[in-house]
XYZ file of C-alpha atoms in Angstrom:
687
model
C 0.000 0.000 0.000
C 2.975 2.347 0.656
C 4.052 2.034 -3.050
C 0.698 3.228 -4.463
C 1.354 7.011 -4.110
C 4.748 6.605 -5.787
C 3.191 4.652 -8.676
C 0.441 7.261 -9.104
C 3.009 10.063 -9.071
C 5.041 8.232 -11.751
C 1.961 7.778 -13.944
C 1.152 11.488 -13.656
C 4.682 12.374 -14.780
C 4.406 9.988 -17.750
C 1.094 11.574 -18.792
C 2.623 15.055 -18.568
C 5.671 14.052 -20.619
C 3.445 12.361 -23.228
C 1.285 15.483 -23.487
C 4.363 17.657 -24.019
C 5.726 15.303 -26.680
C 2.354 15.226 -28.434
C 2.210 19.029 -28.295
C 5.597 19.358 -29.986
C 4.670 16.792 -32.637
C 1.660 18.791 -33.876
C 2.082 20.849 -37.076
C 2.627 24.611 -36.692
C -0.828 25.408 -38.088
C -2.422 23.987 -34.921
C -0.964 26.883 -32.917
C -1.618 29.529 -35.548
C -5.358 29.401 -36.205
C -5.934 32.490 -34.060
C -2.719 34.194 -35.168
C -2.518 36.798 -37.908
C 0.172 37.521 -40.471
C 2.371 40.419 -39.321
C 0.643 43.750 -39.959
C 2.745 46.547 -41.482
C 5.812 44.317 -41.347
C 9.043 46.118 -42.286
C 10.863 45.080 -45.446
C 13.726 42.600 -45.083
C 16.531 43.621 -47.477
C 17.693 40.910 -49.822
C 21.277 41.190 -48.585
C 20.157 40.341 -45.034
C 18.965 36.891 -46.052
C 21.157 34.013 -44.866
C 20.982 30.278 -45.689
C 19.333 28.309 -42.920
C 17.004 31.084 -41.762
C 13.526 29.845 -40.851
C 10.614 31.538 -42.533
C 6.835 31.511 -42.363
C 4.571 31.655 -45.438
C 0.893 32.566 -45.103
C -1.726 31.165 -47.460
C -5.288 29.820 -47.477
C -5.558 26.030 -47.432
C -9.358 25.987 -47.201
C -12.040 28.631 -46.779
C -10.898 32.222 -46.429
C -8.552 32.314 -43.424
C -4.787 32.360 -44.109
C -2.617 29.849 -42.266
C 1.181 29.698 -41.991
C 3.562 26.986 -43.159
C 7.293 26.802 -42.571
C 10.199 27.115 -45.003
C 13.961 27.349 -44.724
C 16.078 29.752 -46.759
C 18.445 27.928 -49.083
C 19.938 31.007 -50.740
C 19.444 33.794 -53.260
C 19.748 33.180 -57.002
C 21.095 36.510 -58.244
C 19.671 37.960 -61.482
C 17.563 34.815 -61.961
C 14.749 36.760 -63.632
C 16.843 39.472 -65.278
C 19.368 42.143 -64.327
C 18.679 43.124 -60.744
C 15.761 40.674 -60.453
C 16.753 37.883 -58.095
C 14.926 34.872 -56.710
C 14.867 33.656 -53.106
C 15.155 29.856 -52.983
C 13.557 28.145 -49.987
C 13.095 24.542 -48.905
C 9.501 23.673 -48.008
C 9.892 22.157 -44.533
C 6.232 21.981 -43.519
C 5.011 18.365 -44.054
C 1.731 19.546 -45.569
C 3.482 21.460 -48.339
C 6.533 19.242 -48.711
C 4.301 16.439 -49.941
C 2.660 18.490 -52.697
C 5.106 21.299 -53.437
C 4.201 24.831 -54.420
C 0.554 25.019 -55.439
C -0.988 27.027 -58.275
C -3.076 29.516 -56.314
C -0.423 29.965 -53.618
C 1.421 32.443 -55.815
C 1.797 35.683 -53.923
C 1.708 34.069 -50.463
C 3.900 36.356 -48.286
C 7.153 35.146 -46.734
C 8.100 36.511 -43.299
C 11.485 36.041 -41.633
C 11.955 37.304 -38.074
C 8.731 39.301 -38.422
C 9.902 41.092 -41.585
C 8.399 40.867 -45.064
C 10.959 39.080 -47.248
C 9.050 38.253 -50.433
C 6.208 36.319 -52.039
C 5.899 32.724 -53.207
C 5.914 32.855 -56.984
C 7.902 30.126 -58.727
C 7.731 26.361 -58.842
C 11.194 24.784 -58.760
C 11.340 21.441 -60.597
C 8.428 19.052 -60.161
C 9.699 15.623 -59.232
C 12.569 16.501 -56.836
C 12.816 14.426 -53.654
C 13.030 17.570 -51.503
C 10.554 20.278 -52.464
C 11.745 23.831 -53.034
C 10.045 27.016 -54.202
C 11.103 30.411 -55.491
C 10.094 33.714 -53.878
C 10.073 37.162 -55.467
C 11.967 39.618 -53.211
C 9.838 42.168 -51.363
C 11.553 45.168 -52.952
C 10.589 43.970 -56.440
C 6.944 43.688 -55.424
C 6.937 47.164 -53.883
C 8.395 48.536 -57.114
C 5.242 47.485 -58.989
C 2.996 49.437 -56.599
C 5.034 52.595 -57.213
C 4.402 52.638 -60.963
C 2.046 55.354 -62.146
C -1.123 53.525 -63.318
C -1.685 56.171 -65.998
C 1.805 55.795 -67.430
C 2.978 52.914 -69.576
C 6.779 52.830 -69.376
C 6.969 50.312 -72.175
C 5.400 52.754 -74.589
C 7.417 55.694 -73.320
C 4.435 58.010 -73.124
C 1.400 58.686 -70.978
C -1.811 56.930 -71.853
C -5.069 56.626 -69.978
C -6.025 53.128 -68.824
C -8.410 51.854 -71.459
C -9.998 48.642 -72.658
C -7.293 46.180 -73.579
C -7.017 46.536 -77.347
C -4.520 44.285 -79.052
C -5.418 43.645 -82.664
C -6.993 45.253 -85.658
C -10.337 43.644 -86.295
C -10.389 41.026 -89.023
C -13.564 41.832 -90.862
C -14.882 38.504 -91.951
C -18.250 37.236 -92.964
C -17.289 33.722 -93.948
C -17.428 30.766 -91.519
C -13.989 29.528 -92.488
C -10.466 29.973 -91.105
C -8.649 33.180 -91.952
C -5.059 32.603 -90.922
C -2.624 35.412 -90.324
C 0.258 34.813 -92.683
C 3.608 36.581 -93.158
C 2.139 38.140 -96.285
C -0.856 39.455 -94.320
C 0.246 40.235 -90.747
C -2.259 41.641 -88.253
C -2.209 45.393 -87.803
C -1.216 46.844 -84.445
C -2.169 50.268 -83.217
C 0.738 52.369 -81.861
C 1.477 51.442 -78.259
C -0.601 48.262 -78.332
C 0.756 44.993 -77.015
C -0.605 41.555 -77.627
C -1.029 38.876 -75.004
C 2.322 37.064 -74.898
C 2.688 33.561 -76.208
C 3.169 31.274 -73.186
C 5.255 28.802 -75.176
C 9.015 28.890 -74.819
C 11.801 26.973 -76.496
C 14.082 27.300 -73.454
C 13.783 24.599 -70.799
C 13.946 26.055 -67.277
C 14.215 24.318 -63.895
C 11.669 26.760 -62.514
C 8.487 28.349 -63.793
C 6.060 30.925 -62.410
C 2.998 29.541 -60.684
C 0.600 30.813 -63.344
C -2.876 31.229 -61.897
C -5.326 28.616 -63.085
C -8.298 30.388 -64.654
C -11.406 28.554 -63.536
C -14.702 28.661 -65.396
C -17.937 28.707 -63.445
C -21.268 27.965 -65.114
C -19.565 26.225 -68.050
C -19.627 22.481 -68.658
C -16.358 20.658 -69.440
C -17.708 19.737 -72.888
C -18.239 23.393 -73.765
C -14.912 24.534 -72.333
C -13.084 21.892 -74.391
C -14.285 23.583 -77.601
C -12.344 26.736 -76.665
C -9.375 25.234 -74.816
C -6.852 25.784 -77.617
C -7.988 29.378 -78.112
C -7.550 30.227 -74.440
C -4.222 28.426 -74.196
C -2.964 30.419 -77.177
C -3.684 33.536 -75.111
C -1.712 32.198 -72.140
C -4.641 31.033 -69.988
C -4.542 27.615 -68.321
C -8.180 26.572 -67.908
C -10.201 24.343 -65.653
C -13.966 24.043 -65.339
C -13.746 22.967 -61.692
C -14.597 26.428 -60.428
C -17.571 28.332 -59.138
C -18.764 31.666 -57.866
C -19.996 33.036 -54.538
C -23.514 34.430 -54.589
C -24.891 37.023 -52.193
C -28.360 36.818 -50.728
C -29.599 39.290 -48.074
C -26.079 40.691 -47.787
C -24.729 37.304 -46.756
C -22.061 35.748 -48.941
C -22.338 32.010 -49.485
C -20.357 29.638 -51.642
C -22.035 28.258 -54.717
C -20.205 25.534 -56.554
C -20.537 25.286 -60.285
C -23.534 23.300 -61.479
C -23.187 22.298 -65.103
C -25.721 24.162 -67.159
C -27.748 25.130 -64.075
C -27.768 28.893 -63.697
C -31.452 29.539 -63.090
C -30.853 30.078 -59.385
C -28.037 32.467 -60.128
C -30.401 34.634 -62.164
C -32.347 35.406 -58.990
C -29.328 36.521 -56.937
C -26.742 39.233 -57.139
C -23.645 37.408 -58.267
C -21.023 40.154 -58.038
C -20.909 43.820 -57.334
C -20.655 44.739 -61.004
C -22.605 41.910 -62.597
C -25.844 43.633 -61.711
C -24.921 46.697 -63.705
C -26.534 46.965 -67.085
C -24.117 49.413 -68.663
C -20.487 50.336 -68.265
C -21.475 53.845 -67.152
C -23.758 52.530 -64.427
C -21.072 50.164 -63.184
C -18.462 52.880 -62.944
C -20.674 55.437 -61.231
C -22.020 52.917 -58.728
C -18.543 51.786 -57.796
C -17.282 55.331 -57.379
C -20.149 56.176 -55.073
C -19.185 53.213 -52.905
C -15.508 54.190 -52.725
C -13.980 53.738 -49.241
C -13.473 56.756 -46.954
C -10.165 58.461 -46.301
C -7.511 56.786 -44.217
C -4.707 57.730 -41.868
C -1.511 57.289 -43.857
C 1.214 55.022 -42.474
C 4.408 57.098 -42.925
C 6.518 53.926 -43.023
C 4.474 52.400 -45.848
C 6.394 51.783 -49.102
C 3.205 52.301 -51.148
C 2.644 55.621 -52.938
C -0.007 57.938 -51.509
C -3.273 57.397 -53.434
C -5.844 60.074 -54.257
C -8.121 60.852 -51.257
C -11.118 59.145 -52.878
C -9.247 55.845 -52.975
C -7.966 55.785 -49.388
C -9.513 53.414 -46.871
C -8.780 52.363 -43.279
C -6.541 49.328 -43.097
C -9.124 47.561 -40.954
C -11.767 48.098 -43.640
C -9.984 45.933 -46.186
C -11.581 42.511 -46.693
C -8.126 41.207 -47.637
C -4.996 40.606 -45.606
C -1.623 39.088 -46.423
C -2.116 35.467 -47.455
C -5.796 35.907 -48.397
C -7.049 34.450 -51.656
C -7.709 37.031 -54.363
C -8.963 36.609 -57.922
C -8.593 38.508 -61.175
C -12.027 38.187 -62.786
C -12.302 38.137 -66.568
C -16.042 37.354 -66.471
C -18.652 37.640 -63.720
C -22.282 36.626 -63.400
C -23.908 33.409 -64.645
C -20.643 32.694 -66.483
C -17.491 33.351 -64.468
C -13.825 33.170 -65.440
C -11.183 34.114 -62.881
C -7.584 33.373 -61.962
C -6.911 32.948 -58.239
C -3.715 33.735 -56.354
C -2.708 35.081 -52.945
C -2.288 38.544 -51.475
C 1.313 39.493 -50.731
C 0.956 42.910 -49.141
C -1.914 45.146 -47.967
C -1.743 48.844 -47.188
C -5.134 50.487 -46.830
C -6.908 49.872 -50.120
C -3.708 48.978 -52.015
C -3.012 45.333 -52.762
C 0.029 43.484 -54.120
C -0.478 39.857 -55.166
C 0.748 36.874 -57.225
C 4.494 37.664 -57.052
C 4.749 37.144 -60.829
C 2.883 38.400 -63.904
C -0.635 37.278 -64.694
C -0.403 37.831 -68.463
C 2.293 40.582 -68.560
C -0.180 43.162 -69.855
C 1.356 46.187 -68.120
C -1.036 48.977 -67.115
C -4.548 47.487 -67.073
C -8.036 47.862 -65.654
C -9.236 44.416 -64.562
C -11.776 43.446 -61.892
C -10.331 42.330 -58.544
C -12.522 39.874 -56.645
C -12.600 37.947 -53.416
C -12.125 34.175 -53.553
C -12.998 31.231 -51.358
C -10.739 28.168 -51.425
C -12.657 24.888 -51.573
C -9.755 22.452 -51.573
C -6.211 21.818 -52.749
C -5.710 18.998 -55.244
C -2.185 17.636 -54.639
C -0.206 16.356 -57.608
C 3.396 15.394 -58.293
C 3.111 17.313 -61.552
C 1.221 20.470 -60.571
C -0.931 20.933 -57.480
C -3.797 23.397 -57.739
C -6.292 25.233 -55.545
C -9.996 24.918 -56.339
C -11.934 28.070 -55.543
C -15.179 29.980 -55.818
C -14.975 33.531 -57.142
C -16.576 36.095 -54.857
C -17.768 39.696 -55.292
C -15.732 42.191 -57.285
C -14.187 44.668 -54.837
C -11.814 46.800 -56.886
C -9.484 47.127 -59.858
C -6.192 45.518 -60.814
C -4.086 48.327 -62.305
C -0.692 46.748 -62.972
C 0.294 43.349 -64.374
C 4.091 43.288 -64.265
C 7.060 40.916 -64.000
C 7.169 40.918 -60.195
C 3.500 41.185 -59.171
C 0.038 42.467 -59.887
C -1.115 45.618 -58.130
C -4.685 46.668 -57.416
C -6.863 49.027 -55.423
C -10.038 48.264 -53.493
C -12.840 50.630 -54.476
C -13.918 51.630 -58.000
C -14.752 48.770 -60.334
C -13.682 48.887 -63.990
C -16.385 49.108 -66.678
C -17.272 45.770 -68.230
C -19.330 44.602 -71.189
C -22.769 43.233 -70.170
C -23.818 40.171 -72.188
C -27.189 38.464 -72.371
C -27.989 35.097 -73.963
C -31.718 34.480 -74.366
C -33.109 31.012 -75.100
C -36.686 29.690 -74.884
C -35.742 27.936 -71.642
C -33.638 30.522 -69.803
C -31.592 33.686 -70.006
C -27.924 33.862 -69.074
C -26.536 37.195 -67.915
C -22.867 37.888 -67.374
C -20.239 40.577 -67.931
C -16.743 40.382 -69.381
C -13.669 42.554 -69.419
C -13.385 44.776 -72.470
C -10.691 43.115 -74.545
C -10.759 42.581 -78.278
C -9.453 38.994 -78.105
C -10.721 37.691 -74.768
C -14.190 39.244 -74.967
C -15.335 37.414 -78.138
C -14.092 34.103 -76.754
C -15.820 34.516 -73.403
C -19.021 35.706 -75.096
C -18.918 32.737 -77.473
C -18.345 30.413 -74.511
C -21.517 31.734 -72.856
C -23.461 31.314 -76.100
C -22.133 27.765 -76.485
C -23.125 26.958 -72.904
C -26.692 28.068 -73.641
C -26.773 25.918 -76.792
C -24.869 22.812 -75.687
C -24.952 22.815 -71.889
C -28.642 22.538 -71.104
C -31.176 19.720 -71.016
C -34.221 21.736 -72.012
C -33.072 24.059 -74.778
C -34.580 21.910 -77.547
C -32.334 22.890 -80.456
C -31.726 19.472 -82.005
C -33.486 20.361 -85.293
C -31.525 23.562 -85.782
C -31.765 27.129 -84.589
C -31.231 30.759 -85.441
C -28.905 33.091 -83.505
C -29.662 36.797 -83.663
C -26.785 38.953 -82.441
C -27.201 42.591 -81.449
C -24.176 44.712 -80.582
C -25.038 48.156 -79.206
C -22.503 50.969 -79.572
C -22.577 54.467 -78.051
C -24.935 56.867 -79.773
C -27.674 54.258 -80.308
C -25.725 52.652 -83.153
C -26.202 48.927 -83.603
C -24.767 46.035 -85.533
C -27.159 43.119 -86.038
C -26.547 39.710 -87.596
C -28.692 36.632 -88.140
C -27.089 33.186 -88.433
C -28.562 29.702 -88.966
C -27.111 26.518 -87.480
C -27.983 22.938 -88.343
C -28.311 21.738 -84.756
C -25.780 21.657 -81.910
C -23.302 19.617 -83.960
C -23.295 22.207 -86.719
C -22.876 24.934 -84.123
C -19.880 23.179 -82.530
C -18.273 22.733 -85.951
C -18.644 26.453 -86.660
C -17.271 27.731 -83.335
C -14.077 29.060 -84.924
C -15.958 31.151 -87.467
C -18.292 32.445 -84.755
C -15.384 33.700 -82.647
C -13.710 35.382 -85.625
C -16.878 37.124 -86.761
C -17.611 38.281 -83.229
C -14.041 39.558 -82.845
C -14.493 41.515 -86.067
C -17.637 43.099 -84.653
C -16.182 44.049 -81.270
C -13.198 45.998 -82.526
C -12.565 48.562 -85.207
C -9.389 50.075 -86.653
C -10.351 53.742 -86.650
C -11.876 54.860 -83.344
C -11.678 54.069 -79.645
C -15.297 52.918 -79.578
C -16.219 49.759 -77.708
C -19.722 48.224 -77.518
C -22.007 49.098 -74.627
C -23.782 45.731 -74.612
C -24.014 42.436 -76.453
C -27.134 40.253 -76.745
C -27.783 36.859 -78.328
C -31.280 35.538 -79.007
C -31.592 31.830 -79.836
C -34.710 30.726 -81.709
C -35.412 27.013 -82.368
C -36.321 25.959 -85.909
C -39.100 23.536 -86.777
C -36.822 21.614 -89.161
C -33.140 21.112 -89.777
C -32.029 23.854 -92.218
C -29.313 21.751 -93.858
C -29.964 21.056 -97.544
C -28.041 20.178 -100.695
C -28.289 20.951 -104.402
C -28.534 17.790 -106.503
C -28.728 19.399 -109.939
C -28.656 22.816 -111.668
C -30.063 22.984 -115.183
C -30.246 26.010 -117.535
C -32.872 26.188 -120.280
C -30.056 27.300 -122.621
C -26.739 29.190 -122.528
C -27.062 31.080 -125.845
C -29.739 33.729 -125.658
C -30.906 36.887 -127.409
C -32.173 40.119 -125.939
C -35.756 39.732 -124.761
C -35.434 35.997 -124.025
C -36.134 34.486 -120.618
C -33.516 32.192 -119.115
C -34.943 29.555 -116.798
C -32.718 28.022 -114.135
C -34.112 24.832 -112.557
C -32.745 23.551 -109.259
C -33.228 20.114 -107.774
C -33.028 20.539 -104.016
C -32.881 17.849 -101.327
C -33.663 18.944 -97.783
C -32.309 17.198 -94.705
C -33.884 13.721 -94.544
C -36.550 14.911 -96.944
C -37.740 14.430 -100.498
C -36.299 16.147 -103.540
C -37.806 19.523 -104.462
C -37.648 21.452 -107.714
C -37.584 25.218 -108.124
C -37.351 27.296 -111.304
C -36.000 30.847 -111.369
C -36.816 32.945 -114.497
C -34.298 35.611 -115.619
C -35.327 38.145 -118.283
C -32.495 39.122 -120.628
C -32.306 42.906 -121.277
C -30.890 44.380 -124.488
C -27.860 45.979 -122.817
C -26.448 42.533 -121.944
C -25.808 41.816 -125.640
C -22.194 41.225 -126.650
C -20.861 41.160 -123.071
C -18.917 38.293 -121.471
C -21.309 37.148 -118.783
C -21.566 34.253 -116.344
C -24.354 32.784 -114.298
C -23.098 32.059 -110.782
C -24.743 30.456 -107.777
C -22.870 31.170 -104.521
C -23.428 31.607 -100.775
C -23.788 35.233 -99.753
C -20.377 35.567 -98.114
C -18.654 34.187 -101.235
C -20.456 36.579 -103.566
C -19.520 39.418 -101.206
C -15.888 38.468 -101.439
C -15.793 37.993 -105.210
C -17.691 41.220 -105.883
C -15.052 43.322 -104.124
C -16.199 43.498 -100.524
C -12.975 43.037 -98.515
C -12.555 40.140 -96.122
C -10.150 42.290 -94.124
C -9.988 46.049 -93.965
C -6.815 48.047 -93.521
C -6.631 51.075 -91.287
C -5.882 53.273 -94.306
C -9.029 52.068 -96.087
C -11.509 53.137 -93.390
C -11.395 56.677 -92.034
C -14.452 56.891 -89.727
C -16.283 54.640 -87.309
C -19.525 55.100 -89.233
C -17.788 53.918 -92.419
C -16.541 50.843 -90.571
C -20.014 50.159 -89.173
C -21.518 50.513 -92.653
C -18.993 48.014 -93.990
C -19.818 45.506 -91.257
C -23.562 45.921 -91.849
C -23.405 45.847 -95.640
C -23.249 42.140 -96.330
C -25.467 39.569 -97.954
C -27.497 37.058 -95.964
C -25.710 33.950 -94.762
C -28.607 31.586 -95.437
C -29.808 30.214 -98.769
C -27.933 31.043 -101.996
C -27.512 33.947 -104.375
C -28.076 33.395 -108.087
C -26.547 36.183 -110.159
C -25.609 37.162 -113.693
C -22.162 38.711 -113.405
C -19.519 40.363 -115.518
C -15.810 40.298 -114.768
C -14.249 43.731 -114.409
C -11.373 45.621 -112.860
C -12.465 47.737 -109.919
C -10.725 50.667 -108.285
C -11.350 50.402 -104.534
C -11.411 53.505 -102.357
C -11.978 52.863 -98.624
C -13.499 49.425 -99.367
C -15.896 50.880 -102.003
C -15.312 49.513 -105.539
C -15.618 51.903 -108.479
C -15.722 50.589 -112.059
C -14.228 52.280 -115.113
C -12.164 54.737 -113.099
C -10.042 56.976 -115.374
C -6.494 55.676 -115.573
C -4.957 59.082 -114.938
C -7.000 59.567 -111.739
C -6.116 56.067 -110.604
C -2.391 56.706 -110.970
C -2.604 60.006 -109.093
C -4.660 58.513 -106.259
C -2.500 55.429 -105.801
C 0.648 57.529 -105.856
C -0.810 59.703 -103.073
C -2.016 56.837 -100.863
C -1.326 53.347 -102.142
C -2.652 51.734 -98.941
C -6.049 53.397 -99.270
C -6.593 52.887 -103.017
C -6.419 49.425 -104.552
C -7.098 47.789 -107.888
C -8.734 44.358 -108.048
C -10.434 41.972 -110.453
C -14.018 41.500 -109.298
C -17.385 40.092 -110.313
C -19.950 42.785 -111.047
C -23.534 41.520 -110.516
C -25.847 42.825 -113.251
C -28.781 40.931 -111.736
C -29.056 38.879 -108.554
C -31.647 37.193 -106.390
C -31.564 35.656 -102.919
C -33.112 32.188 -103.170
C -33.924 29.324 -100.782
C -33.875 31.453 -97.588
C -33.986 29.614 -94.283
C -31.729 26.827 -95.582
C -28.027 26.140 -95.252
C -26.505 25.314 -98.630
C -22.999 25.276 -100.050
C -22.323 25.308 -103.768
C -20.096 27.156 -106.217
C -21.710 26.900 -109.649
C -20.550 28.889 -112.708
C -21.899 28.797 -116.255
C -20.805 31.109 -119.152
C -23.607 32.873 -120.980
C -23.615 34.151 -124.592
C -26.043 37.024 -125.285
C -26.658 38.270 -128.828
C -28.940 40.952 -130.259
């Protein structure tokens, strides 16, 4: 009995020792849930970094609260990204991260060493190494991006106002066929414009930036696959495993993407700017909601913003390590790239630690994001997220970081897709290459991503593009069912791109609307036979052209078109042609592309885009071959040779000479059907 107290005391000591050992064995995140990343941390100079130093990186693993993980400084790779642009190399010591490596979506996660801000996670180092490492952009390089004047583009060497991202001259096309840019016909670039860089590189590198994965919400994988190559060519890595956060009664909730199911989203406010119906409304609403003034931190490395853009630090919904998204589309269709916040000062945000698309000075929506999960992979781990409300504007997209401000929201293009079953509403950034692709993706989702649309027999798409000043561009296109629509996606994107940009004026559409109307029958048809009553005629005769037509899964039909022969056709070299409208446009002198020198006003460009033959049925025409003198896309026949030489000598780019078909008589036949033929027959007319 005397040994019992001693045994009990020994057991108590064992329990205490076990508890201490268990406490030390827990991961650091267990102790850090209530902790916060250092606020207003001073900058750690690059030269003060030493191998072996322990660091702490803050990022969101799930939800919206940043958590720390540990790293160890390996060293500094000098000039790794260019002269004066170094890279901090760290070993990922935290077991959670060591197993999966740097994750796409962690880019921008801040690195703190001894309570000082050292840099931001930005580069993946190798992929299959046995010990995981990552690269960090030094803090000074990130701060440099925030000090750039958002209204100045140093690459262009002159001041320019932030404007819609305009990268290419429109390719004015009315034919649903590829129109490749060749060395003989390069795309025009406006002065100071830059294109989205090609992500491909011929140089193998042991490290690569953690490019944000742009996640689609409201788009099925089948639809996204139709556009994957187009988006990849623009430098966007895509996934459809994304979603958006909806707001109901001022409470934000996560809403994962439901394929083709956006009816519920139509009844909620999806983002701050998705509810706006025009760019003007969006801008004015956002400005009215701008944060109040703030007390300036004199030690802050950020430049002092205008008073209207200052906000108390505590008012920011973001903090270092928070998830942040750059939204390219918001609403029923969302497209956003998610990364992490590196630095917060009032309403000023630095993030990503590397370029998004290297676009320079920009105006892109900045949105909140909610992390659903991390998908680990030996090849490339990725965060899955929901895109939240738009809260401000990204103003710089540079080598070392992106920089944005909470407050005003950039104007976007509202888009509406109306079908008999539902209406999709979303907004996109104003960009002459991304906008037509995102708009076409939304249209394709309405056509291909729904159970109840009922378009199997074919449908008509009416497109209305509204420009400032109540000017409109309207088109009407037939499709032979969803399969025919999918096959014509490339032509749709090119025609839409031609309609959204122009080479003469800084005029961008105010809205874009698609209306989809089902057809009672499949419009596809074919011509079995074309027969002329005769090919030698005299003035006053009537030529009869008989067509044998076979509709889709239907019986053969016959149609006869009479053509009266006038006296003034006698002795001329004529042909009877039967062509689709776009082909007759092209062969009669209407340009497929328009040069800047050929169009001098926006109204002239709009007239050119509107002046085209119908895309359904066929055109039967009696034509004469001639040489046309083209002035600003308008062909003129029998132009005096002396005037032609003077004009072309003055402006050879504006004035051109071409061989064309001149229709003396034409008729649009078989409307409401999709036909393809290229029939030609010489005619001999005598007195």
